């Protein structure tokens, strides 16, 4: 084996069988429903989910009253609950194994802007709004569509102060230009 010159760890894992029809169709459907850029975004979520599930499986092999299982299990459940992946009723490690890719993808900023908050006309429009810096979460301007929105910060997602799409915002470049032209040529009548 050669030396690994990577500076950081892998974020996604390619599938073992590259031409499995059912998997290809399933991934393409996810890309369409959630407005993803490419399949690597699906693979990244699958990789994250696999790591979380492997930790949960390891903790479930330990005895019920084990201190490692209690502390790490409660920390994992609390983290997933804050992200909105688990409900208050689902506070057991068994429910962690039942998490799906769709549940993860529904917590992305792109999906929240479109489906939950209705700030965009479509899922693709929400991606454009985020990339063009029209959306902020709390005080922070976020231009990453895959940003995972917490339950607490979901209420704080809105248009940025600098965005012309907000209610009390400054008009955009084209609108300012038209207003200037109207003000400049407003005194003259139409000469026919």
PDB file of C-alpha atoms in Angstrom:
ATOM      1  CA  UNK A   1       0.000   0.000   0.000  1.00  0.00           C
ATOM      2  CA  UNK A   2       1.167   3.494  -0.792  1.00  0.00           C
ATOM      3  CA  UNK A   3       1.306   6.332   1.648  1.00  0.00           C
ATOM      4  CA  UNK A   4      -1.872   8.318   2.267  1.00  0.00           C
ATOM      5  CA  UNK A   5      -1.189  11.978   1.521  1.00  0.00           C
ATOM      6  CA  UNK A   6      -4.702  13.181   2.325  1.00  0.00           C
ATOM      7  CA  UNK A   7      -4.872  16.214   4.525  1.00  0.00           C
ATOM      8  CA  UNK A   8      -8.387  15.462   5.783  1.00  0.00           C
ATOM      9  CA  UNK A   9     -10.644  12.439   6.079  1.00  0.00           C
ATOM     10  CA  UNK A  10     -13.047  11.253   3.415  1.00  0.00           C
ATOM     11  CA  UNK A  11     -16.523  12.735   3.380  1.00  0.00           C
ATOM     12  CA  UNK A  12     -18.214  10.275   1.035  1.00  0.00           C
ATOM     13  CA  UNK A  13     -17.864   6.710  -0.123  1.00  0.00           C
ATOM     14  CA  UNK A  14     -18.595   5.503  -3.642  1.00  0.00           C
ATOM     15  CA  UNK A  15     -20.888   2.483  -4.017  1.00  0.00           C
ATOM     16  CA  UNK A  16     -19.399  -0.993  -4.369  1.00  0.00           C
ATOM     17  CA  UNK A  17     -21.479  -1.854  -7.422  1.00  0.00           C
ATOM     18  CA  UNK A  18     -21.466   1.090  -9.808  1.00  0.00           C
ATOM     19  CA  UNK A  19     -24.229  -0.111 -12.160  1.00  0.00           C
ATOM     20  CA  UNK A  20     -26.920  -1.481  -9.850  1.00  0.00           C
ATOM     21  CA  UNK A  21     -30.204  -0.345 -11.424  1.00  0.00           C
ATOM     22  CA  UNK A  22     -32.336  -0.077  -8.269  1.00  0.00           C
ATOM     23  CA  UNK A  23     -29.700   2.011  -6.486  1.00  0.00           C
ATOM     24  CA  UNK A  24     -29.194   4.268  -9.513  1.00  0.00           C
ATOM     25  CA  UNK A  25     -32.947   4.900  -9.767  1.00  0.00           C
ATOM     26  CA  UNK A  26     -33.234   5.540  -6.023  1.00  0.00           C
ATOM     27  CA  UNK A  27     -30.345   8.040  -6.081  1.00  0.00           C
ATOM     28  CA  UNK A  28     -31.736   9.839  -9.120  1.00  0.00           C
ATOM     29  CA  UNK A  29     -35.116  10.168  -7.409  1.00  0.00           C
ATOM     30  CA  UNK A  30     -33.451  11.641  -4.293  1.00  0.00           C
ATOM     31  CA  UNK A  31     -31.523  14.120  -6.451  1.00  0.00           C
ATOM     32  CA  UNK A  32     -34.755  15.251  -8.099  1.00  0.00           C
ATOM     33  CA  UNK A  33     -36.864  15.479  -4.937  1.00  0.00           C
ATOM     34  CA  UNK A  34     -34.270  17.309  -2.823  1.00  0.00           C
ATOM     35  CA  UNK A  35     -32.629  19.321  -5.646  1.00  0.00           C
ATOM     36  CA  UNK A  36     -29.111  17.991  -5.150  1.00  0.00           C
ATOM     37  CA  UNK A  37     -26.191  18.888  -7.407  1.00  0.00           C
ATOM     38  CA  UNK A  38     -24.761  15.408  -7.900  1.00  0.00           C
ATOM     39  CA  UNK A  39     -24.701  11.906  -6.475  1.00  0.00           C
ATOM     40  CA  UNK A  40     -21.763  12.683  -4.221  1.00  0.00           C
ATOM     41  CA  UNK A  41     -24.163  14.693  -2.051  1.00  0.00           C
ATOM     42  CA  UNK A  42     -26.296  11.549  -1.621  1.00  0.00           C
ATOM     43  CA  UNK A  43     -23.225   9.414  -0.923  1.00  0.00           C
ATOM     44  CA  UNK A  44     -21.994  11.932   1.658  1.00  0.00           C
ATOM     45  CA  UNK A  45     -25.265  11.684   3.605  1.00  0.00           C
ATOM     46  CA  UNK A  46     -25.193   7.882   3.339  1.00  0.00           C
ATOM     47  CA  UNK A  47     -21.622   7.861   4.693  1.00  0.00           C
ATOM     48  CA  UNK A  48     -22.591  10.098   7.635  1.00  0.00           C
ATOM     49  CA  UNK A  49     -25.601   7.921   8.375  1.00  0.00           C
ATOM     50  CA  UNK A  50     -23.459   4.774   8.206  1.00  0.00           C
ATOM     51  CA  UNK A  51     -21.011   6.201  10.746  1.00  0.00           C
ATOM     52  CA  UNK A  52     -23.817   7.188  13.134  1.00  0.00           C
ATOM     53  CA  UNK A  53     -25.463   3.786  12.804  1.00  0.00           C
ATOM     54  CA  UNK A  54     -22.169   1.968  13.400  1.00  0.00           C
ATOM     55  CA  UNK A  55     -21.653   3.907  16.641  1.00  0.00           C
ATOM     56  CA  UNK A  56     -25.211   3.058  17.711  1.00  0.00           C
ATOM     57  CA  UNK A  57     -24.685  -0.636  16.863  1.00  0.00           C
ATOM     58  CA  UNK A  58     -21.477  -0.692  18.905  1.00  0.00           C
ATOM     59  CA  UNK A  59     -23.217   0.930  21.885  1.00  0.00           C
ATOM     60  CA  UNK A  60     -26.092  -1.555  21.679  1.00  0.00           C
ATOM     61  CA  UNK A  61     -23.661  -4.476  22.073  1.00  0.00           C
ATOM     62  CA  UNK A  62     -22.611  -3.129  25.488  1.00  0.00           C
ATOM     63  CA  UNK A  63     -24.602  -4.035  28.645  1.00  0.00           C
ATOM     64  CA  UNK A  64     -27.628  -1.865  29.473  1.00  0.00           C
ATOM     65  CA  UNK A  65     -26.099  -0.250  32.603  1.00  0.00           C
ATOM     66  CA  UNK A  66     -22.615   0.283  31.124  1.00  0.00           C
ATOM     67  CA  UNK A  67     -21.320   3.818  31.732  1.00  0.00           C
ATOM     68  CA  UNK A  68     -19.947   4.160  28.181  1.00  0.00           C
ATOM     69  CA  UNK A  69     -23.319   3.167  26.731  1.00  0.00           C
ATOM     70  CA  UNK A  70     -25.185   5.559  29.013  1.00  0.00           C
ATOM     71  CA  UNK A  71     -22.984   8.611  28.417  1.00  0.00           C
ATOM     72  CA  UNK A  72     -22.192   8.169  24.721  1.00  0.00           C
ATOM     73  CA  UNK A  73     -25.708   6.928  23.953  1.00  0.00           C
ATOM     74  CA  UNK A  74     -27.375   9.903  25.617  1.00  0.00           C
ATOM     75  CA  UNK A  75     -24.940  12.298  23.880  1.00  0.00           C
ATOM     76  CA  UNK A  76     -25.715  10.744  20.492  1.00  0.00           C
ATOM     77  CA  UNK A  77     -29.475  10.873  21.104  1.00  0.00           C
ATOM     78  CA  UNK A  78     -29.270  14.488  22.290  1.00  0.00           C
ATOM     79  CA  UNK A  79     -27.256  15.514  19.222  1.00  0.00           C
ATOM     80  CA  UNK A  80     -29.711  13.829  16.839  1.00  0.00           C
ATOM     81  CA  UNK A  81     -32.672  15.370  18.679  1.00  0.00           C
ATOM     82  CA  UNK A  82     -31.159  18.862  18.389  1.00  0.00           C
ATOM     83  CA  UNK A  83     -30.732  18.304  14.661  1.00  0.00           C
ATOM     84  CA  UNK A  84     -34.401  17.331  14.417  1.00  0.00           C
ATOM     85  CA  UNK A  85     -33.736  13.765  13.305  1.00  0.00           C
ATOM     86  CA  UNK A  86     -35.320  12.151  16.391  1.00  0.00           C
ATOM     87  CA  UNK A  87     -38.491  13.129  18.298  1.00  0.00           C
ATOM     88  CA  UNK A  88     -38.912  13.274  22.064  1.00  0.00           C
ATOM     89  CA  UNK A  89     -40.662   9.884  21.947  1.00  0.00           C
ATOM     90  CA  UNK A  90     -37.752   8.285  20.052  1.00  0.00           C
ATOM     91  CA  UNK A  91     -35.083   8.497  22.761  1.00  0.00           C
ATOM     92  CA  UNK A  92     -33.636   4.996  22.337  1.00  0.00           C
ATOM     93  CA  UNK A  93     -30.710   3.666  20.335  1.00  0.00           C
ATOM     94  CA  UNK A  94     -33.098   1.420  18.365  1.00  0.00           C
ATOM     95  CA  UNK A  95     -34.543   4.496  16.661  1.00  0.00           C
ATOM     96  CA  UNK A  96     -31.064   5.599  15.546  1.00  0.00           C
ATOM     97  CA  UNK A  97     -30.845   2.449  13.436  1.00  0.00           C
ATOM     98  CA  UNK A  98     -34.152   3.404  11.813  1.00  0.00           C
ATOM     99  CA  UNK A  99     -32.901   6.752  10.483  1.00  0.00           C
ATOM    100  CA  UNK A 100     -33.102   7.200   6.710  1.00  0.00           C
ATOM    101  CA  UNK A 101     -31.300   9.314   4.116  1.00  0.00           C
ATOM    102  CA  UNK A 102     -34.556  11.178   3.422  1.00  0.00           C
ATOM    103  CA  UNK A 103     -34.774  12.298   7.045  1.00  0.00           C
ATOM    104  CA  UNK A 104     -31.229  13.713   6.843  1.00  0.00           C
ATOM    105  CA  UNK A 105     -31.892  15.439   3.520  1.00  0.00           C
ATOM    106  CA  UNK A 106     -35.083  17.038   4.875  1.00  0.00           C
ATOM    107  CA  UNK A 107     -33.016  18.866   7.523  1.00  0.00           C
ATOM    108  CA  UNK A 108     -30.789  20.632   4.958  1.00  0.00           C
ATOM    109  CA  UNK A 109     -31.096  24.406   4.591  1.00  0.00           C
ATOM    110  CA  UNK A 110     -32.102  24.028   0.949  1.00  0.00           C
ATOM    111  CA  UNK A 111     -35.083  21.845   1.866  1.00  0.00           C
ATOM    112  CA  UNK A 112     -36.092  24.032   4.828  1.00  0.00           C
ATOM    113  CA  UNK A 113     -36.077  27.216   2.709  1.00  0.00           C
ATOM    114  CA  UNK A 114     -38.416  25.608   0.183  1.00  0.00           C
ATOM    115  CA  UNK A 115     -40.719  23.223   2.031  1.00  0.00           C
ATOM    116  CA  UNK A 116     -40.868  24.457   5.629  1.00  0.00           C
ATOM    117  CA  UNK A 117     -40.493  28.233   5.285  1.00  0.00           C
ATOM    118  CA  UNK A 118     -41.797  28.729   1.720  1.00  0.00           C
ATOM    119  CA  UNK A 119     -39.201  31.413   0.905  1.00  0.00           C
ATOM    120  CA  UNK A 120     -38.544  29.919  -2.560  1.00  0.00           C
ATOM    121  CA  UNK A 121     -40.751  28.918  -5.480  1.00  0.00           C
ATOM    122  CA  UNK A 122     -39.031  25.553  -6.022  1.00  0.00           C
ATOM    123  CA  UNK A 123     -36.297  23.401  -4.527  1.00  0.00           C
ATOM    124  CA  UNK A 124     -33.910  24.557  -7.264  1.00  0.00           C
ATOM    125  CA  UNK A 125     -34.817  28.187  -6.629  1.00  0.00           C
ATOM    126  CA  UNK A 126     -34.000  27.721  -2.944  1.00  0.00           C
ATOM    127  CA  UNK A 127     -30.534  26.435  -3.872  1.00  0.00           C
ATOM    128  CA  UNK A 128     -29.952  29.527  -6.041  1.00  0.00           C
ATOM    129  CA  UNK A 129     -31.118  31.847  -3.248  1.00  0.00           C
ATOM    130  CA  UNK A 130     -28.715  30.241  -0.793  1.00  0.00           C
ATOM    131  CA  UNK A 131     -25.725  30.271  -3.169  1.00  0.00           C
ATOM    132  CA  UNK A 132     -26.409  33.928  -4.093  1.00  0.00           C
ATOM    133  CA  UNK A 133     -26.295  34.908  -0.387  1.00  0.00           C
ATOM    134  CA  UNK A 134     -29.956  35.860   0.083  1.00  0.00           C
ATOM    135  CA  UNK A 135     -30.544  33.606   3.124  1.00  0.00           C
ATOM    136  CA  UNK A 136     -29.289  33.978   6.668  1.00  0.00           C
ATOM    137  CA  UNK A 137     -29.603  31.781   9.747  1.00  0.00           C
ATOM    138  CA  UNK A 138     -29.784  34.003  12.802  1.00  0.00           C
ATOM    139  CA  UNK A 139     -27.084  36.630  12.281  1.00  0.00           C
ATOM    140  CA  UNK A 140     -24.936  34.505   9.992  1.00  0.00           C
ATOM    141  CA  UNK A 141     -25.169  34.663   6.217  1.00  0.00           C
ATOM    142  CA  UNK A 142     -25.124  31.061   4.970  1.00  0.00           C
ATOM    143  CA  UNK A 143     -24.354  30.191   1.353  1.00  0.00           C
ATOM    144  CA  UNK A 144     -24.050  26.408   1.755  1.00  0.00           C
ATOM    145  CA  UNK A 145     -27.183  24.499   0.658  1.00  0.00           C
ATOM    146  CA  UNK A 146     -26.167  21.405   2.649  1.00  0.00           C
ATOM    147  CA  UNK A 147     -26.081  23.339   5.954  1.00  0.00           C
ATOM    148  CA  UNK A 148     -27.871  21.208   8.566  1.00  0.00           C
ATOM    149  CA  UNK A 149     -30.549  23.277  10.302  1.00  0.00           C
ATOM    150  CA  UNK A 150     -31.109  22.689  14.028  1.00  0.00           C
ATOM    151  CA  UNK A 151     -34.567  22.699  15.564  1.00  0.00           C
ATOM    152  CA  UNK A 152     -33.668  25.945  17.390  1.00  0.00           C
ATOM    153  CA  UNK A 153     -32.223  27.759  14.377  1.00  0.00           C
ATOM    154  CA  UNK A 154     -35.097  26.734  12.062  1.00  0.00           C
ATOM    155  CA  UNK A 155     -37.109  29.693  13.389  1.00  0.00           C
ATOM    156  CA  UNK A 156     -34.224  32.060  12.595  1.00  0.00           C
ATOM    157  CA  UNK A 157     -33.938  31.304   8.858  1.00  0.00           C
ATOM    158  CA  UNK A 158     -34.930  34.371   6.821  1.00  0.00           C
ATOM    159  CA  UNK A 159     -33.796  36.701   4.060  1.00  0.00           C
ATOM    160  CA  UNK A 160     -30.471  38.474   4.610  1.00  0.00           C
ATOM    161  CA  UNK A 161     -30.424  42.203   5.386  1.00  0.00           C
ATOM    162  CA  UNK A 162     -28.476  42.858   2.189  1.00  0.00           C
ATOM    163  CA  UNK A 163     -30.900  40.882   0.022  1.00  0.00           C
ATOM    164  CA  UNK A 164     -33.321  42.836  -2.183  1.00  0.00           C
ATOM    165  CA  UNK A 165     -35.830  40.016  -1.724  1.00  0.00           C
ATOM    166  CA  UNK A 166     -36.515  40.900   1.920  1.00  0.00           C
ATOM    167  CA  UNK A 167     -39.466  43.097   2.887  1.00  0.00           C
ATOM    168  CA  UNK A 168     -37.690  46.218   4.124  1.00  0.00           C
ATOM    169  CA  UNK A 169     -34.599  45.774   2.027  1.00  0.00           C
ATOM    170  CA  UNK A 170     -32.860  48.022  -0.441  1.00  0.00           C
ATOM    171  CA  UNK A 171     -34.056  47.503  -4.034  1.00  0.00           C
ATOM    172  CA  UNK A 172     -31.901  45.446  -6.379  1.00  0.00           C
ATOM    173  CA  UNK A 173     -29.511  46.794  -8.998  1.00  0.00           C
ATOM    174  CA  UNK A 174     -31.987  46.690 -11.902  1.00  0.00           C
ATOM    175  CA  UNK A 175     -34.811  48.255  -9.880  1.00  0.00           C
ATOM    176  CA  UNK A 176     -32.504  51.083  -8.699  1.00  0.00           C
ATOM    177  CA  UNK A 177     -31.479  51.733 -12.300  1.00  0.00           C
ATOM    178  CA  UNK A 178     -35.133  51.905 -13.464  1.00  0.00           C
ATOM    179  CA  UNK A 179     -36.032  54.230 -10.593  1.00  0.00           C
ATOM    180  CA  UNK A 180     -33.124  56.501 -11.522  1.00  0.00           C
ATOM    181  CA  UNK A 181     -34.214  56.543 -15.182  1.00  0.00           C
ATOM    182  CA  UNK A 182     -37.808  57.344 -14.201  1.00  0.00           C
ATOM    183  CA  UNK A 183     -36.680  60.165 -11.923  1.00  0.00           C
ATOM    184  CA  UNK A 184     -34.350  61.540 -14.581  1.00  0.00           C
ATOM    185  CA  UNK A 185     -36.841  61.384 -17.446  1.00  0.00           C
ATOM    186  CA  UNK A 186     -39.973  61.894 -15.325  1.00  0.00           C
ATOM    187  CA  UNK A 187     -40.334  65.644 -16.104  1.00  0.00           C
ATOM    188  CA  UNK A 188     -40.456  65.120 -19.876  1.00  0.00           C
ATOM    189  CA  UNK A 189     -43.684  64.055 -21.540  1.00  0.00           C
ATOM    190  CA  UNK A 190     -43.867  61.414 -24.234  1.00  0.00           C
ATOM    191  CA  UNK A 191     -43.083  63.035 -27.564  1.00  0.00           C
ATOM    192  CA  UNK A 192     -44.906  61.194 -30.289  1.00  0.00           C
TER     193      UNK A 192
END
